[in-house]
Amino acid sequence: MACGTCSISPNVRVLPSNDQVKALQTSLRDRSTKREDFIFCADRLSRLAVEEGLNLLPYSEASVTTPTGSTYDGVKFASRICGVSMMRSGEAMELSLRDCCQSIRIGKVLIKRKDASHEPTVMYAKLPPDAHQRVVFLMHPLLDTGASILKAMALLKERRIQASNVIILSLFSTQEGVSSVLDVHPDVRILTTEVGSSCPSHFGQVYFGAR
């Protein structure tokens, strides 16, 4: 079953809500799910999201010679890619990206609300030096209000990375968060497994054992 576009924007792709995806989402929202089961389900859902995200990349035709000497007409990636995880929850998606893309370069961004204004602030950022020449997978499992993603997108813009070359990989998203990001960056692409009214805010705490 093909990945579908969201009614908010054709740049938002949502995984089909089949029984497999729904079961994983249910386990991740269930407060009684044990941590080891939670990690398994999160990794499995991340893998599905990453694999579908790879389908958003440009491909070009390629012909190869097989061991029997025949010609096989296939495709290959037409652009280089890298990942950027938003610490700390985004690091939960790194394994899935590495499993799908061997030797991929992954940068990190830490954004916190550090004062009374509660405005998101970049506390740490390290990106691949040639990230502006690659398609960037920006990993953030929970796209809730969109404030942290907007701060990260502003950083990427400062580093000469165009919004059209950014694919946001999210597990759970809200309509508010998606809309707030697209209002500022209409060219960015978002791949998520769900666009709903709320996100499981306990995700990072359970995955990393902080609960």
Coordinates of N, CA and C in Angstrom, one line a residue:
M1 N 0.8 -1.2 0.0 CA 0.0 0.0 0.0 C 0.9 1.2 0.0
A2 N 0.6 2.2 -0.9 CA 1.4 3.4 -1.0 C 1.3 4.3 0.2
C3 N 2.3 5.1 0.4 CA 2.3 6.1 1.5 C 1.4 7.2 1.0
G4 N 0.5 7.7 1.8 CA -0.5 8.7 1.3 C -0.1 10.1 1.7
T5 N -0.6 11.1 1.0 CA -0.3 12.5 1.3 C -1.4 13.0 2.3
C6 N -1.1 14.0 3.1 CA -2.0 14.5 4.1 C -2.8 15.6 3.5
S7 N -4.0 15.8 4.0 CA -4.9 16.9 3.5 C -4.3 18.3 3.8
I8 N -3.4 18.4 4.7 CA -2.8 19.7 5.1 C -2.0 20.2 3.9
S9 N -1.1 19.3 3.3 CA -0.2 19.7 2.3 C 0.3 18.4 1.6
P10 N 0.5 18.5 0.2 CA 1.1 17.4 -0.5 C 2.5 17.1 0.0
N11 N 3.1 18.0 0.7 CA 4.5 17.8 1.2 C 4.5 17.0 2.5
V12 N 3.3 16.6 3.0 CA 3.2 15.8 4.2 C 2.8 14.4 3.8
R13 N 3.7 13.4 4.1 CA 3.4 12.0 3.8 C 3.1 11.2 5.0
V14 N 2.1 10.5 5.0 CA 1.7 9.7 6.2 C 1.7 8.2 5.9
L15 N 2.3 7.4 6.7 CA 2.2 6.0 6.5 C 0.8 5.5 6.5
P16 N 0.5 4.5 5.7 CA -0.9 3.9 5.7 C -1.2 3.4 7.1
S17 N -2.4 3.6 7.6 CA -2.7 3.1 9.0 C -3.2 1.7 8.9
N18 N -2.3 0.8 8.6 CA -2.6 -0.7 8.6 C -2.5 -1.2 10.0
D19 N -2.8 -2.5 10.2 CA -2.9 -3.1 11.5 C -1.5 -3.1 12.1
Q20 N -0.4 -3.4 11.3 CA 0.9 -3.4 11.9 C 1.3 -2.0 12.5
V21 N 1.1 -1.0 11.7 CA 1.5 0.4 12.2 C 0.6 0.7 13.4
K22 N -0.7 0.4 13.3 CA -1.6 0.8 14.4 C -1.2 0.1 15.7
A23 N -0.8 -1.2 15.6 CA -0.4 -2.0 16.8 C 0.9 -1.4 17.4
L24 N 1.8 -0.9 16.6 CA 3.0 -0.3 17.1 C 2.7 1.0 17.8
Q25 N 1.9 1.8 17.2 CA 1.5 3.1 17.8 C 0.7 2.9 19.1
T26 N -0.1 1.8 19.2 CA -0.9 1.5 20.4 C 0.1 1.2 21.5
S27 N 1.1 0.3 21.2 CA 2.0 -0.1 22.3 C 2.8 1.1 22.8
L28 N 3.2 2.1 21.9 CA 3.9 3.2 22.3 C 3.1 4.2 23.1
R29 N 1.8 4.2 22.9 CA 0.9 5.1 23.7 C 0.5 4.5 25.0
D30 N 0.6 3.2 25.2 CA 0.1 2.4 26.3 C 1.1 2.7 27.5
R31 N 0.6 3.2 28.6 CA 1.5 3.5 29.7 C 1.9 2.2 30.4
S32 N 1.3 1.1 30.2 CA 1.7 -0.1 30.8 C 2.8 -0.9 30.0
T33 N 3.2 -0.4 28.8 CA 4.1 -1.1 28.0 C 5.5 -1.1 28.7
K34 N 6.1 -2.3 28.8 CA 7.4 -2.4 29.4 C 8.5 -1.7 28.6
R35 N 9.5 -1.3 29.2 CA 10.5 -0.5 28.5 C 11.2 -1.3 27.3
E36 N 11.5 -2.6 27.5 CA 12.1 -3.3 26.5 C 11.2 -3.5 25.3
D37 N 9.9 -3.6 25.6 CA 8.9 -3.7 24.5 C 8.7 -2.4 23.8
F38 N 8.7 -1.3 24.6 CA 8.6 0.0 24.1 C 9.7 0.3 23.1
I39 N 11.0 0.0 23.5 CA 12.1 0.2 22.6 C 12.0 -0.6 21.3
F40 N 11.5 -1.8 21.4 CA 11.4 -2.7 20.2 C 10.4 -2.0 19.3
C41 N 9.2 -1.6 19.8 CA 8.2 -1.0 19.0 C 8.6 0.3 18.4
A42 N 9.3 1.1 19.1 CA 9.8 2.4 18.6 C 10.8 2.2 17.5
D43 N 11.7 1.2 17.7 CA 12.7 0.9 16.6 C 12.0 0.4 15.4
R44 N 11.0 -0.4 15.6 CA 10.3 -1.0 14.4 C 9.6 0.1 13.7
L45 N 8.9 1.0 14.4 CA 8.2 2.1 13.7 C 9.1 3.1 13.1
S46 N 10.3 3.3 13.7 CA 11.3 4.2 13.1 C 11.8 3.6 11.8
R47 N 12.0 2.3 11.8 CA 12.5 1.6 10.6 C 11.5 1.8 9.4
L48 N 10.2 1.7 9.7 CA 9.2 1.8 8.7 C 9.2 3.3 8.2
A49 N 9.4 4.2 9.1 CA 9.4 5.6 8.7 C 10.6 6.0 7.8
V50 N 11.8 5.5 8.3 CA 13.0 5.7 7.5 C 12.9 5.1 6.1
E51 N 12.4 3.9 6.0 CA 12.3 3.2 4.7 C 11.4 4.0 3.8
E52 N 10.3 4.5 4.3 CA 9.4 5.3 3.5 C 10.0 6.6 3.1
G53 N 10.8 7.2 4.1 CA 11.5 8.4 3.8 C 12.4 8.3 2.6
L54 N 13.1 7.2 2.5 CA 14.0 6.9 1.4 C 13.3 7.0 0.0
N55 N 12.0 6.7 0.0 CA 11.3 6.7 -1.2 C 11.0 8.2 -1.7
L56 N 11.3 9.1 -0.8 CA 11.1 10.5 -1.2 C 12.3 11.1 -1.9
L57 N 13.4 10.3 -1.9 CA 14.6 10.8 -2.5 C 14.6 10.7 -4.0
P58 N 15.3 11.5 -4.7 CA 15.4 11.3 -6.2 C 16.2 10.1 -6.6
Y59 N 15.8 9.4 -7.6 CA 16.6 8.3 -8.1 C 16.8 8.5 -9.6
S60 N 17.9 7.9 -10.1 CA 18.2 7.9 -11.5 C 18.3 6.5 -12.1
E61 N 18.1 6.3 -13.3 CA 18.2 5.0 -13.9 C 19.7 4.5 -13.9
A62 N 19.8 3.2 -13.7 CA 21.2 2.7 -13.7 C 21.2 1.2 -14.3
S63 N 22.1 0.9 -15.1 CA 22.2 -0.4 -15.7 C 23.5 -1.1 -15.1
V64 N 23.4 -2.3 -14.7 CA 24.6 -3.0 -14.2 C 24.7 -4.4 -14.9
T65 N 25.9 -4.9 -14.8 CA 26.1 -6.3 -15.3 C 26.1 -7.3 -14.2
T66 N 25.3 -8.3 -14.3 CA 25.1 -9.3 -13.3 C 26.3 -10.4 -13.4
P67 N 26.4 -11.2 -12.4 CA 27.5 -12.2 -12.4 C 27.4 -13.2 -13.6
T68 N 26.2 -13.3 -14.2 CA 26.0 -14.2 -15.4 C 26.3 -13.5 -16.7
G69 N 26.6 -12.2 -16.6 CA 27.0 -11.4 -17.8 C 25.8 -10.7 -18.4
S70 N 24.6 -10.9 -17.9 CA 23.4 -10.2 -18.4 C 23.3 -8.8 -17.9
T71 N 22.5 -7.9 -18.5 CA 22.3 -6.6 -18.0 C 21.0 -6.4 -17.3
Y72 N 21.1 -5.7 -16.1 CA 20.0 -5.4 -15.3 C 19.7 -3.9 -15.3
D73 N 18.5 -3.5 -15.7 CA 18.2 -2.1 -15.7 C 17.5 -1.8 -14.4
G74 N 18.1 -1.0 -13.5 CA 17.5 -0.6 -12.2 C 17.6 0.9 -12.0
V75 N 17.8 1.2 -10.7 CA 17.9 2.6 -10.3 C 19.0 2.8 -9.2
K76 N 19.4 4.0 -9.0 CA 20.3 4.3 -7.9 C 20.0 5.7 -7.3
F77 N 20.5 5.9 -6.1 CA 20.3 7.3 -5.5 C 20.9 8.3 -6.4
A78 N 20.1 9.4 -6.6 CA 20.6 10.5 -7.4 C 21.1 11.7 -6.6
S79 N 21.1 11.5 -5.3 CA 21.7 12.6 -4.4 C 22.3 11.9 -3.2
R80 N 23.2 12.7 -2.5 CA 23.8 12.2 -1.3 C 22.9 12.7 -0.1
I81 N 23.0 11.9 1.0 CA 22.1 12.2 2.1 C 22.9 12.2 3.4
C82 N 22.4 12.8 4.4 CA 22.9 12.8 5.8 C 21.8 12.9 6.7
G83 N 22.0 12.6 8.0 CA 21.0 12.7 9.0 C 21.4 13.8 10.1
V84 N 20.3 14.4 10.7 CA 20.5 15.3 11.8 C 19.5 14.9 12.8
S85 N 19.9 14.4 14.0 CA 19.0 14.0 15.1 C 18.9 15.2 16.1
M86 N 17.6 15.4 16.5 CA 17.4 16.4 17.5 C 17.4 15.7 18.9
M87 N 18.5 16.1 19.6 CA 18.7 15.4 20.9 C 17.6 15.8 21.9
R88 N 17.2 14.9 22.7 CA 17.7 13.5 22.8 C 16.8 12.5 22.1
S89 N 15.6 12.8 22.0 CA 14.6 11.9 21.4 C 14.9 11.5 20.0
G90 N 15.5 12.4 19.2 CA 15.8 12.1 17.8 C 16.9 11.0 17.7
E91 N 17.7 10.9 18.7 CA 18.7 9.8 18.7 C 18.1 8.4 18.7
A92 N 16.9 8.3 19.1 CA 16.2 7.0 19.0 C 16.0 6.5 17.6
M93 N 16.1 7.4 16.6 CA 15.8 7.0 15.2 C 17.1 6.8 14.5
E94 N 18.3 7.1 15.1 CA 19.6 7.0 14.4 C 19.9 5.5 14.0
L95 N 19.6 4.5 14.8 CA 19.9 3.2 14.5 C 19.1 2.7 13.2
S96 N 17.9 3.1 13.1 CA 17.1 2.7 11.9 C 17.7 3.4 10.7
L97 N 18.1 4.6 10.8 CA 18.7 5.3 9.6 C 20.0 4.6 9.3
R98 N 20.9 4.3 10.3 CA 22.1 3.6 10.0 C 21.9 2.2 9.4
D99 N 20.9 1.5 9.9 CA 20.6 0.2 9.3 C 20.2 0.2 7.9
C100 N 19.6 1.3 7.5 CA 19.1 1.5 6.1 C 20.1 2.1 5.2
C101 N 21.0 2.9 5.7 CA 22.0 3.7 5.0 C 23.4 3.5 5.6
Q102 N 24.1 2.6 5.0 CA 25.4 2.3 5.5 C 26.4 3.4 5.5
S103 N 27.1 3.7 6.6 CA 28.1 4.7 6.7 C 27.5 6.1 6.6
I104 N 26.2 6.3 6.8 CA 25.7 7.6 6.7 C 26.2 8.6 7.8
R105 N 26.4 9.8 7.4 CA 26.9 10.8 8.4 C 25.7 11.4 9.1
I106 N 25.8 11.5 10.4 CA 24.7 12.0 11.3 C 25.2 13.1 12.2
G107 N 24.6 14.3 12.1 CA 24.8 15.4 13.0 C 23.8 15.4 14.1
K108 N 24.1 16.3 15.0 CA 23.2 16.5 16.2 C 22.9 17.9 16.5
V109 N 21.7 18.2 17.0 CA 21.3 19.5 17.4 C 20.6 19.3 18.8
L110 N 21.0 20.1 19.7 CA 20.3 20.2 21.0 C 19.6 21.5 21.2
I111 N 18.3 21.4 21.4 CA 17.5 22.6 21.6 C 16.7 22.5 22.9
K112 N 16.9 23.6 23.7 CA 16.2 23.6 25.0 C 15.5 24.9 25.3
R113 N 14.6 24.9 26.2 CA 14.0 26.2 26.6 C 14.6 26.5 28.0
K114 N 15.5 27.5 28.0 CA 16.4 27.6 29.1 C 16.1 28.8 30.0
D115 N 15.1 29.7 29.7 CA 14.8 30.8 30.5 C 13.3 30.9 30.7
A116 N 12.9 32.0 31.4 CA 11.5 32.2 31.7 C 10.6 32.5 30.4
S117 N 11.2 32.9 29.3 CA 10.5 33.1 28.1 C 10.0 31.8 27.4
H118 N 10.7 30.7 27.8 CA 10.4 29.4 27.2 C 10.6 29.3 25.7
E119 N 11.4 30.3 25.2 CA 11.7 30.2 23.8 C 12.8 29.2 23.5
P120 N 12.6 28.4 22.5 CA 13.6 27.3 22.2 C 15.0 28.0 21.9
T121 N 16.0 27.4 22.4 CA 17.4 28.0 22.2 C 18.3 26.8 21.7
V122 N 19.1 27.1 20.7 CA 20.1 26.1 20.3 C 21.3 26.0 21.3
M123 N 21.4 24.9 22.0 CA 22.5 24.8 23.0 C 23.7 24.1 22.4
Y124 N 23.5 23.3 21.4 CA 24.6 22.6 20.8 C 24.2 22.2 19.3
A125 N 25.2 22.3 18.4 CA 24.9 21.9 17.0 C 26.2 21.4 16.4
K126 N 26.2 20.3 15.8 CA 27.3 19.8 15.0 C 26.8 19.0 13.8
L127 N 27.0 19.6 12.6 CA 26.4 19.0 11.4 C 27.6 18.6 10.5
P128 N 27.3 17.6 9.6 CA 28.4 17.3 8.6 C 28.7 18.5 7.8
P129 N 30.0 18.8 7.6 CA 30.5 20.0 7.0 C 29.9 20.2 5.6
D130 N 29.5 19.2 4.9 CA 28.9 19.3 3.5 C 27.4 19.1 3.5
A131 N 26.8 19.3 4.7 CA 25.4 19.0 4.8 C 24.5 19.8 3.8
H132 N 25.0 21.0 3.4 CA 24.3 21.9 2.5 C 24.3 21.3 1.1
Q133 N 25.1 20.3 0.8 CA 25.2 19.6 -0.5 C 24.5 18.3 -0.5
R134 N 23.8 18.0 0.6 CA 23.1 16.7 0.7 C 21.6 17.0 1.0
V135 N 20.8 15.9 0.9 CA 19.4 15.9 1.4 C 19.5 15.5 2.9
V136 N 18.9 16.3 3.7 CA 19.0 16.1 5.2 C 17.8 15.4 5.7
F137 N 18.0 14.3 6.4 CA 16.9 13.7 7.2 C 16.9 14.3 8.6
L138 N 16.0 15.1 8.9 CA 15.9 15.8 10.3 C 15.0 14.9 11.1
M139 N 15.6 14.2 12.1 CA 14.9 13.2 12.9 C 14.4 13.8 14.3
H140 N 13.1 13.7 14.4 CA 12.4 14.2 15.6 C 11.1 13.4 15.8
P141 N 11.1 12.4 16.8 CA 10.0 11.5 16.9 C 8.6 12.2 17.1
L142 N 8.7 13.4 17.9 CA 7.4 14.0 18.2 C 7.4 15.4 17.7
L143 N 6.5 15.6 16.6 CA 6.3 17.0 16.1 C 5.0 17.5 16.7
D144 N 5.2 18.1 17.8 CA 4.0 18.5 18.6 C 3.6 20.0 18.3
T145 N 4.2 21.0 18.9 CA 3.9 22.4 18.6 C 4.6 22.8 17.4
G146 N 5.8 22.2 17.1 CA 6.6 22.6 16.0 C 7.7 23.6 16.3
A147 N 7.7 24.1 17.6 CA 8.6 25.2 18.0 C 10.1 24.7 17.8
S148 N 10.4 23.5 18.3 CA 11.7 23.0 18.3 C 12.2 22.8 16.8
I149 N 11.3 22.2 16.0 CA 11.6 22.0 14.6 C 11.9 23.3 13.9
L150 N 11.1 24.3 14.2 CA 11.3 25.6 13.6 C 12.7 26.2 13.9
K151 N 13.1 26.0 15.2 CA 14.4 26.5 15.6 C 15.5 25.7 14.9
A152 N 15.3 24.4 14.7 CA 16.3 23.6 14.0 C 16.3 24.0 12.5
M153 N 15.2 24.3 11.9 CA 15.1 24.7 10.5 C 15.9 26.0 10.4
A154 N 15.7 26.9 11.3 CA 16.4 28.2 11.3 C 17.9 28.0 11.3
L155 N 18.4 27.0 12.1 CA 19.8 26.7 12.2 C 20.3 26.1 10.8
L156 N 19.5 25.2 10.3 CA 19.9 24.6 9.0 C 20.0 25.7 7.9
K157 N 19.0 26.7 7.9 CA 19.1 27.8 7.0 C 20.4 28.6 7.1
E158 N 20.8 28.8 8.4 CA 22.0 29.5 8.6 C 23.2 28.8 8.0
R159 N 23.1 27.4 8.0 CA 24.2 26.6 7.4 C 24.0 26.3 5.9
R160 N 23.2 27.2 5.3 CA 23.0 27.1 3.8 C 22.3 25.9 3.3
I161 N 21.5 25.3 4.2 CA 20.7 24.1 3.8 C 19.3 24.6 3.4
Q162 N 18.9 24.3 2.2 CA 17.6 24.8 1.7 C 16.5 23.9 2.3
A163 N 15.3 24.5 2.6 CA 14.2 23.7 3.1 C 13.7 22.6 2.2
S164 N 13.9 22.8 0.9 CA 13.5 21.8 -0.1 C 14.4 20.6 0.0
N165 N 15.5 20.7 0.6 CA 16.4 19.6 0.8 C 16.4 18.9 2.1
V166 N 15.3 19.3 2.9 CA 15.1 18.7 4.2 C 13.9 17.8 4.3
I167 N 14.0 16.6 4.8 CA 12.9 15.7 5.0 C 12.8 15.5 6.5
I168 N 11.8 15.9 7.1 CA 11.6 15.7 8.6 C 11.0 14.3 8.8
L169 N 11.7 13.5 9.6 CA 11.2 12.2 9.9 C 10.6 12.2 11.3
S170 N 9.3 12.0 11.4 CA 8.6 12.0 12.7 C 7.8 10.8 12.9
L171 N 7.6 10.3 14.1 CA 6.8 9.2 14.4 C 5.4 9.6 14.7
F172 N 5.2 10.6 15.5 CA 3.9 11.2 15.9 C 3.9 12.7 15.6
S173 N 2.9 13.2 15.0 CA 2.8 14.6 14.7 C 1.4 15.1 15.0
T174 N 1.2 16.4 15.3 CA -0.1 17.0 15.4 C -0.3 17.9 14.3
Q175 N -1.6 18.2 14.0 CA -1.9 19.1 12.9 C -1.4 20.5 13.2
E176 N -1.4 20.9 14.5 CA -0.8 22.2 14.9 C 0.6 22.3 14.5
G177 N 1.4 21.2 14.9 CA 2.8 21.2 14.7 C 3.2 21.2 13.2
V178 N 2.5 20.4 12.4 CA 2.7 20.3 11.0 C 2.4 21.7 10.3
S179 N 1.3 22.2 10.7 CA 0.9 23.5 10.1 C 1.8 24.6 10.4
S180 N 2.3 24.7 11.7 CA 3.2 25.7 12.1 C 4.6 25.7 11.3
V181 N 5.0 24.4 11.0 CA 6.3 24.3 10.3 C 6.1 24.7 8.8
L182 N 5.0 24.2 8.2 CA 4.7 24.5 6.8 C 4.4 26.0 6.6
D183 N 3.8 26.6 7.6 CA 3.6 28.1 7.4 C 4.9 28.9 7.2
V184 N 5.9 28.4 7.8 CA 7.2 29.1 7.7 C 8.1 28.5 6.6
H185 N 8.0 27.2 6.4 CA 8.8 26.5 5.4 C 7.9 25.6 4.5
P186 N 7.2 26.2 3.6 CA 6.3 25.4 2.8 C 7.0 24.4 1.9
D187 N 8.3 24.5 1.7 CA 9.0 23.6 0.8 C 9.5 22.4 1.5
V188 N 9.5 22.4 2.8 CA 10.1 21.2 3.6 C 9.1 20.1 3.4
R189 N 9.7 18.8 3.5 CA 8.8 17.6 3.4 C 8.8 17.0 4.8
I190 N 7.6 16.4 5.1 CA 7.4 15.8 6.4 C 7.0 14.4 6.2
L191 N 7.6 13.4 6.8 CA 7.2 12.0 6.7 C 6.9 11.6 8.2
T192 N 5.7 11.1 8.4 CA 5.3 10.8 9.7 C 4.3 9.6 9.7
T193 N 4.2 8.9 10.8 CA 3.3 7.7 10.8 C 1.9 8.1 11.2
E194 N 1.7 9.4 11.7 CA 0.4 9.8 12.3 C 0.3 11.3 12.4
V195 N -0.8 11.9 12.0 CA -1.1 13.3 12.3 C -2.4 13.3 13.1
G196 N -2.2 13.6 14.4 CA -3.4 13.5 15.3 C -3.5 14.8 16.1
S197 N -4.2 14.6 17.3 CA -4.4 15.8 18.1 C -3.4 15.9 19.2
S198 N -2.6 14.8 19.5 CA -1.6 14.8 20.5 C -0.5 13.9 20.2
C199 N 0.7 14.0 20.9 CA 1.8 13.1 20.8 C 2.1 12.5 22.2
P200 N 2.6 11.3 22.2 CA 3.0 10.6 23.4 C 4.2 11.3 24.0
S201 N 4.0 12.2 24.9 CA 5.1 13.0 25.5 C 6.1 12.2 26.3
H202 N 5.7 11.0 26.7 CA 6.6 10.2 27.5 C 7.6 9.5 26.7
F203 N 7.6 9.7 25.3 CA 8.4 8.8 24.4 C 9.9 8.8 24.8
G204 N 10.5 10.0 24.9 CA 12.0 10.0 25.3 C 12.3 9.5 26.6
Q205 N 11.4 9.8 27.6 CA 11.7 9.3 29.0 C 11.7 7.8 29.0
V206 N 10.7 7.1 28.4 CA 10.7 5.7 28.4 C 11.8 5.1 27.6
Y207 N 12.0 5.6 26.4 CA 13.0 5.0 25.5 C 14.4 5.0 26.1
F208 N 14.8 6.1 26.7 CA 16.1 6.3 27.3 C 16.2 6.0 28.8
G209 N 15.1 5.5 29.3 CA 15.1 5.0 30.7 C 15.1 6.1 31.8
A210 N 14.6 7.2 31.4 CA 14.5 8.3 32.4 C 13.3 8.3 33.3
R211 N 12.4 7.4 32.9 CA 11.1 7.4 33.7 C 11.3 6.5 34.9

